[in-house]
CSV table of N, CA and C in Angstrom, one decimal:
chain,number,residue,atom,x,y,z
A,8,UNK,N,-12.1,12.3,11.4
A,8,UNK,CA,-10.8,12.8,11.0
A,8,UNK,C,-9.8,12.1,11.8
A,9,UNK,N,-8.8,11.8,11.3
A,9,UNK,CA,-7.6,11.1,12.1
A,9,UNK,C,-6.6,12.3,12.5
A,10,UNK,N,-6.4,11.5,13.7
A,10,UNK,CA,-5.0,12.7,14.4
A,10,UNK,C,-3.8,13.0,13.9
A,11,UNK,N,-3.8,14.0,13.7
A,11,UNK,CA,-1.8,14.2,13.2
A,11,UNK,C,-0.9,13.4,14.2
A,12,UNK,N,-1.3,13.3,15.3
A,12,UNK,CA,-0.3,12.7,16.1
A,12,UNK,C,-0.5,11.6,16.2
A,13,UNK,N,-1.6,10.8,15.7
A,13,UNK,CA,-2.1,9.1,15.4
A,13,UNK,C,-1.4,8.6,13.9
A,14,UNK,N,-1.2,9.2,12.8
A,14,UNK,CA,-0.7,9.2,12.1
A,14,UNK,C,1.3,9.2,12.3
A,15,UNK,N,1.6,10.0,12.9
A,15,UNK,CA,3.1,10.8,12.7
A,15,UNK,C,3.2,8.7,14.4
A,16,UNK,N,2.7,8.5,15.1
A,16,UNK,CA,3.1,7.4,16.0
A,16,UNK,C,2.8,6.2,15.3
A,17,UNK,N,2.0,5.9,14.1
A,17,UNK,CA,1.5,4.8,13.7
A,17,UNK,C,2.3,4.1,12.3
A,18,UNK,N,2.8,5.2,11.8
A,18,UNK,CA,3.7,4.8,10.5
A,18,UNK,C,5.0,5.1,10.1
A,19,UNK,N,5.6,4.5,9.5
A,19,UNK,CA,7.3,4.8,9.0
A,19,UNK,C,8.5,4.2,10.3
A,20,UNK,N,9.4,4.7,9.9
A,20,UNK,CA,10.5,4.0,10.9
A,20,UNK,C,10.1,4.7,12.2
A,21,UNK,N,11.3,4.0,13.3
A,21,UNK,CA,11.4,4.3,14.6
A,21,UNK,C,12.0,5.8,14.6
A,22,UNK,N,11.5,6.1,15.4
A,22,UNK,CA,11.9,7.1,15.6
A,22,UNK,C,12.9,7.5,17.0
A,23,UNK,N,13.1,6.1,17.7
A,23,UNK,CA,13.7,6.3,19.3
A,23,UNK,C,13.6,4.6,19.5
A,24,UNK,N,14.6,4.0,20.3
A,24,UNK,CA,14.6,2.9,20.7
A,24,UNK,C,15.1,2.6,22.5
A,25,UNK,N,14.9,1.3,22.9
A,25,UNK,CA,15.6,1.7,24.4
A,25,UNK,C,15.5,-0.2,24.7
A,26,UNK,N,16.5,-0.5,25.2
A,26,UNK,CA,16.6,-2.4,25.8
A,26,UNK,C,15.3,-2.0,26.6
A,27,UNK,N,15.2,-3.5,27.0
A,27,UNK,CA,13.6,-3.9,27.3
A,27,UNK,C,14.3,-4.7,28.5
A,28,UNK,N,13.7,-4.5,29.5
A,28,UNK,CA,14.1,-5.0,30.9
A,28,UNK,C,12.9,-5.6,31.0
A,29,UNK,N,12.6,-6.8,31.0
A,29,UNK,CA,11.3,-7.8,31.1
A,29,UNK,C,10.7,-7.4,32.5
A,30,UNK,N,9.1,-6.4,32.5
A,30,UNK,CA,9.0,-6.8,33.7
A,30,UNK,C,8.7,-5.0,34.3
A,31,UNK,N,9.4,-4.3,33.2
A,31,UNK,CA,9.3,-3.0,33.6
A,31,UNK,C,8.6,-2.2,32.7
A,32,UNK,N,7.4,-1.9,32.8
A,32,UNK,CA,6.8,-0.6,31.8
A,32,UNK,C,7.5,0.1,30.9
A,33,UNK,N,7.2,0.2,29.4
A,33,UNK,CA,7.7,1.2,28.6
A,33,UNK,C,7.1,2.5,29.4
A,34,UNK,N,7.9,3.6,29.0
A,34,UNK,CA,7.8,5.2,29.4
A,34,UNK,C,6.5,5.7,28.4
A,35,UNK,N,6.4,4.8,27.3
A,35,UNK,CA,5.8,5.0,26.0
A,35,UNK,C,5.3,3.5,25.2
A,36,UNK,N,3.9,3.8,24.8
A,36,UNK,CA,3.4,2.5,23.9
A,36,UNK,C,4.8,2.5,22.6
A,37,UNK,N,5.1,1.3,22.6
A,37,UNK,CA,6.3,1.1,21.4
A,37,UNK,C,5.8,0.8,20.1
A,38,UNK,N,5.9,0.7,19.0
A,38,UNK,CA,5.6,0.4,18.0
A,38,UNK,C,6.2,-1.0,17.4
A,39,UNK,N,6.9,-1.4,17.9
A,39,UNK,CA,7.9,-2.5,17.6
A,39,UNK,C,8.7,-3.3,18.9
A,40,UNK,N,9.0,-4.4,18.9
A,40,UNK,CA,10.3,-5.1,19.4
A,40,UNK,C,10.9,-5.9,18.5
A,41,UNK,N,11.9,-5.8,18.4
A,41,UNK,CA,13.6,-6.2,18.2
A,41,UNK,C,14.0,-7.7,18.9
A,42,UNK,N,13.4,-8.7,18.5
A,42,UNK,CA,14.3,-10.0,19.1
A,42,UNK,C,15.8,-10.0,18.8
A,43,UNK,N,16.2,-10.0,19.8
A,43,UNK,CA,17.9,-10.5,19.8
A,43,UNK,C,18.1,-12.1,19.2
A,44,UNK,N,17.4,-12.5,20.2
A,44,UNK,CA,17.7,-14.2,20.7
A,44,UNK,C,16.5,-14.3,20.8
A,45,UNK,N,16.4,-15.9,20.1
A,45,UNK,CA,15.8,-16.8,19.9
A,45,UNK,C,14.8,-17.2,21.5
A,46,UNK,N,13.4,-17.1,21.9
A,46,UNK,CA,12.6,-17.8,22.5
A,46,UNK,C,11.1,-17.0,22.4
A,47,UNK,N,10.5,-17.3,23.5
A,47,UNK,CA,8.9,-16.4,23.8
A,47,UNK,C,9.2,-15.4,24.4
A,48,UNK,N,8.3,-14.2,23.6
A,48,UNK,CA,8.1,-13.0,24.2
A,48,UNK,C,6.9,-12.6,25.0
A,49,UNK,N,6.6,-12.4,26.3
A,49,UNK,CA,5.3,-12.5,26.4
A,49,UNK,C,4.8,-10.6,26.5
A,50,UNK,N,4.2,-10.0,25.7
A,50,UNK,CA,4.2,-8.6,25.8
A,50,UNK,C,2.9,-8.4,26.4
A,51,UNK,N,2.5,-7.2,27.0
A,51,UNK,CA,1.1,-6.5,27.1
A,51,UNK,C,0.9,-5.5,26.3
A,52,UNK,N,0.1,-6.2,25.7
A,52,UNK,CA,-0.3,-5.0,24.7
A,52,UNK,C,-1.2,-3.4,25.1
A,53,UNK,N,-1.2,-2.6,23.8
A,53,UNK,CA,-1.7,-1.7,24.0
A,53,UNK,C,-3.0,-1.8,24.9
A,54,UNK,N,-3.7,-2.9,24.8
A,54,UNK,CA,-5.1,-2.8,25.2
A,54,UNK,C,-5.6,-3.4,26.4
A,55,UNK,N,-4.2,-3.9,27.0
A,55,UNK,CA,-3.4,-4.0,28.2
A,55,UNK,C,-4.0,-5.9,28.1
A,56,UNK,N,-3.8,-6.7,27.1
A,56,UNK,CA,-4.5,-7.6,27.0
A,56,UNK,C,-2.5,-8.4,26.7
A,57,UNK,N,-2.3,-9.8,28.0
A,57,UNK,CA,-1.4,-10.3,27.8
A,57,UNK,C,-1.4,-11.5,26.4
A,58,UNK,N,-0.3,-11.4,25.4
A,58,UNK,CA,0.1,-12.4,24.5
A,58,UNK,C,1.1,-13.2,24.7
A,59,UNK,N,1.5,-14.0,24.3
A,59,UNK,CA,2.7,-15.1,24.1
A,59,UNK,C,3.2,-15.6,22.8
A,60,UNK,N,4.4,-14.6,22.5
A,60,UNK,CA,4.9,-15.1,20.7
A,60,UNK,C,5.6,-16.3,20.8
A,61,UNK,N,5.3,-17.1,20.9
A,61,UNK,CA,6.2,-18.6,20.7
A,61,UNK,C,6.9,-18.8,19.9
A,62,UNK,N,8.2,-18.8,20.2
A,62,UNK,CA,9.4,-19.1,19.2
A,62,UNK,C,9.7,-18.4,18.6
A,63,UNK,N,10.0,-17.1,18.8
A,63,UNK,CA,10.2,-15.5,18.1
A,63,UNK,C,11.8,-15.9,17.7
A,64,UNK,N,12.1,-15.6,16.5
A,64,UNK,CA,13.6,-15.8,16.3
A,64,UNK,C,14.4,-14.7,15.8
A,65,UNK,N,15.7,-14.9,16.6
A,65,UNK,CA,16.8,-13.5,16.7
A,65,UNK,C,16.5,-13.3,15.7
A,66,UNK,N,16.9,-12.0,15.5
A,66,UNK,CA,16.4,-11.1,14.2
A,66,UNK,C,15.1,-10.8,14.0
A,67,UNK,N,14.5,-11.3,14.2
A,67,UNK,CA,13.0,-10.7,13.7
A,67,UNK,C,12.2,-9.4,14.6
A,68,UNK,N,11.1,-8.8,14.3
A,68,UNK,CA,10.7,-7.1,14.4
A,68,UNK,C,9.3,-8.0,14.6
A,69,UNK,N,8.9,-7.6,16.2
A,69,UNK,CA,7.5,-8.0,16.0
A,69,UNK,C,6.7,-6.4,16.1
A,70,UNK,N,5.9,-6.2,15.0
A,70,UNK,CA,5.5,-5.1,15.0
A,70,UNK,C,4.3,-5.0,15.6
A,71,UNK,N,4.0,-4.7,17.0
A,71,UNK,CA,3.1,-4.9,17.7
A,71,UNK,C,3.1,-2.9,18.7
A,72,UNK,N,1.8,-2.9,18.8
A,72,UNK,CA,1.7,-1.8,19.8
A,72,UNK,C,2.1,-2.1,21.2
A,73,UNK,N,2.7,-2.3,22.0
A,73,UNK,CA,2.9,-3.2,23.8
A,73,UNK,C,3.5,-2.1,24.4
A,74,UNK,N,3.3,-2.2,26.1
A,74,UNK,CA,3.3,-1.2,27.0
A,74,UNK,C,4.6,-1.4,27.7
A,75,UNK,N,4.5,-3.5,28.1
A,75,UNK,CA,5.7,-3.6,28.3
A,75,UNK,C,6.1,-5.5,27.9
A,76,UNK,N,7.0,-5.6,28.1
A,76,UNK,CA,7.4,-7.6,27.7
A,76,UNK,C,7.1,-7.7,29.4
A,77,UNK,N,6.1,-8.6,29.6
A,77,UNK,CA,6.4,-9.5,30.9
A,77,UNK,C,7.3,-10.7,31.3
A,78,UNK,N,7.9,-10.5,32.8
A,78,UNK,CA,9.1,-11.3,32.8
A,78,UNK,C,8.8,-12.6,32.9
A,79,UNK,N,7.0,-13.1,33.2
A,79,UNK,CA,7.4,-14.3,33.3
A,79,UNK,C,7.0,-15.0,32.3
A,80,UNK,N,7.7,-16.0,31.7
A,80,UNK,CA,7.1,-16.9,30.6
A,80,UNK,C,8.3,-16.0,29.2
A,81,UNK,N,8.4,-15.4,29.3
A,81,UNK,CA,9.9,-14.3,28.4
A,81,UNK,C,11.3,-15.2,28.7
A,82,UNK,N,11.6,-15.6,27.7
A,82,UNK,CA,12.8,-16.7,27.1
A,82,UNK,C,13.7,-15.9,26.5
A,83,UNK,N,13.2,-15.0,25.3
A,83,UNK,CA,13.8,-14.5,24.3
A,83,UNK,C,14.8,-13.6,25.0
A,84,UNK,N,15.7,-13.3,24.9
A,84,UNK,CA,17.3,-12.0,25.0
A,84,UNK,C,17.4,-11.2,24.2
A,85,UNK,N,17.8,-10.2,24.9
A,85,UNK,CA,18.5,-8.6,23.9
A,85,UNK,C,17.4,-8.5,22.9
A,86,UNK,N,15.7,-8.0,23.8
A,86,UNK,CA,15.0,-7.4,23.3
A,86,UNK,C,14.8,-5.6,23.3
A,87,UNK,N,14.6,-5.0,22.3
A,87,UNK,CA,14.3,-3.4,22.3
A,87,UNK,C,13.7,-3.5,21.6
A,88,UNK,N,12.7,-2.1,22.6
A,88,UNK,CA,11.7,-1.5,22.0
A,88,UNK,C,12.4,-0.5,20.9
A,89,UNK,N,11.4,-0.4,20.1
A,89,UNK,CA,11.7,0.5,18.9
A,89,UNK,C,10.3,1.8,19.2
A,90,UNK,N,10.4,2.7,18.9
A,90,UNK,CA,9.3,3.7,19.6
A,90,UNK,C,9.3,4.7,17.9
């Protein structure tokens, strides 16, 4: 059986958002980031396993579970988490 609370965190819009200071822990696993500006994002994901989005471009929604963006190898500006 799946969780009401696995379900109500895993689908539909945000429900809470907050800037992303590269480098510092979400309070909370996010469901989303928000590129501002154009570069690499480098996030840790939920499974505490680091990625590198190469070439993420302003405007775009990487819909990813991540804990936090790490600051080194992070290019991209005026990122937020979406929660």
């Amino acid at each position: 059986m799946v969780s009401v609370e696995l379900v109500k965190n895993s689908s539909g819009p945000a429900r809470g958002a907050a800037a992303i200071t590269p480098g510092t822990p979400f309070a909370s696993t996010c469901r989303a980031i928000y590129v501002g500006g154009d570069g690499a994002v480098v996030a840790t994901m939920e499974d505490g396993t680091d990625i590198t989005f190469a070439a993420a471009k302003a405007g775009s929604v990487l819909p990813i579970r991540a804990t936090q963006v790490v600051s080194s190898g992070t290019t991209a500006s005026n990122l937020v988490a979406l929660f």
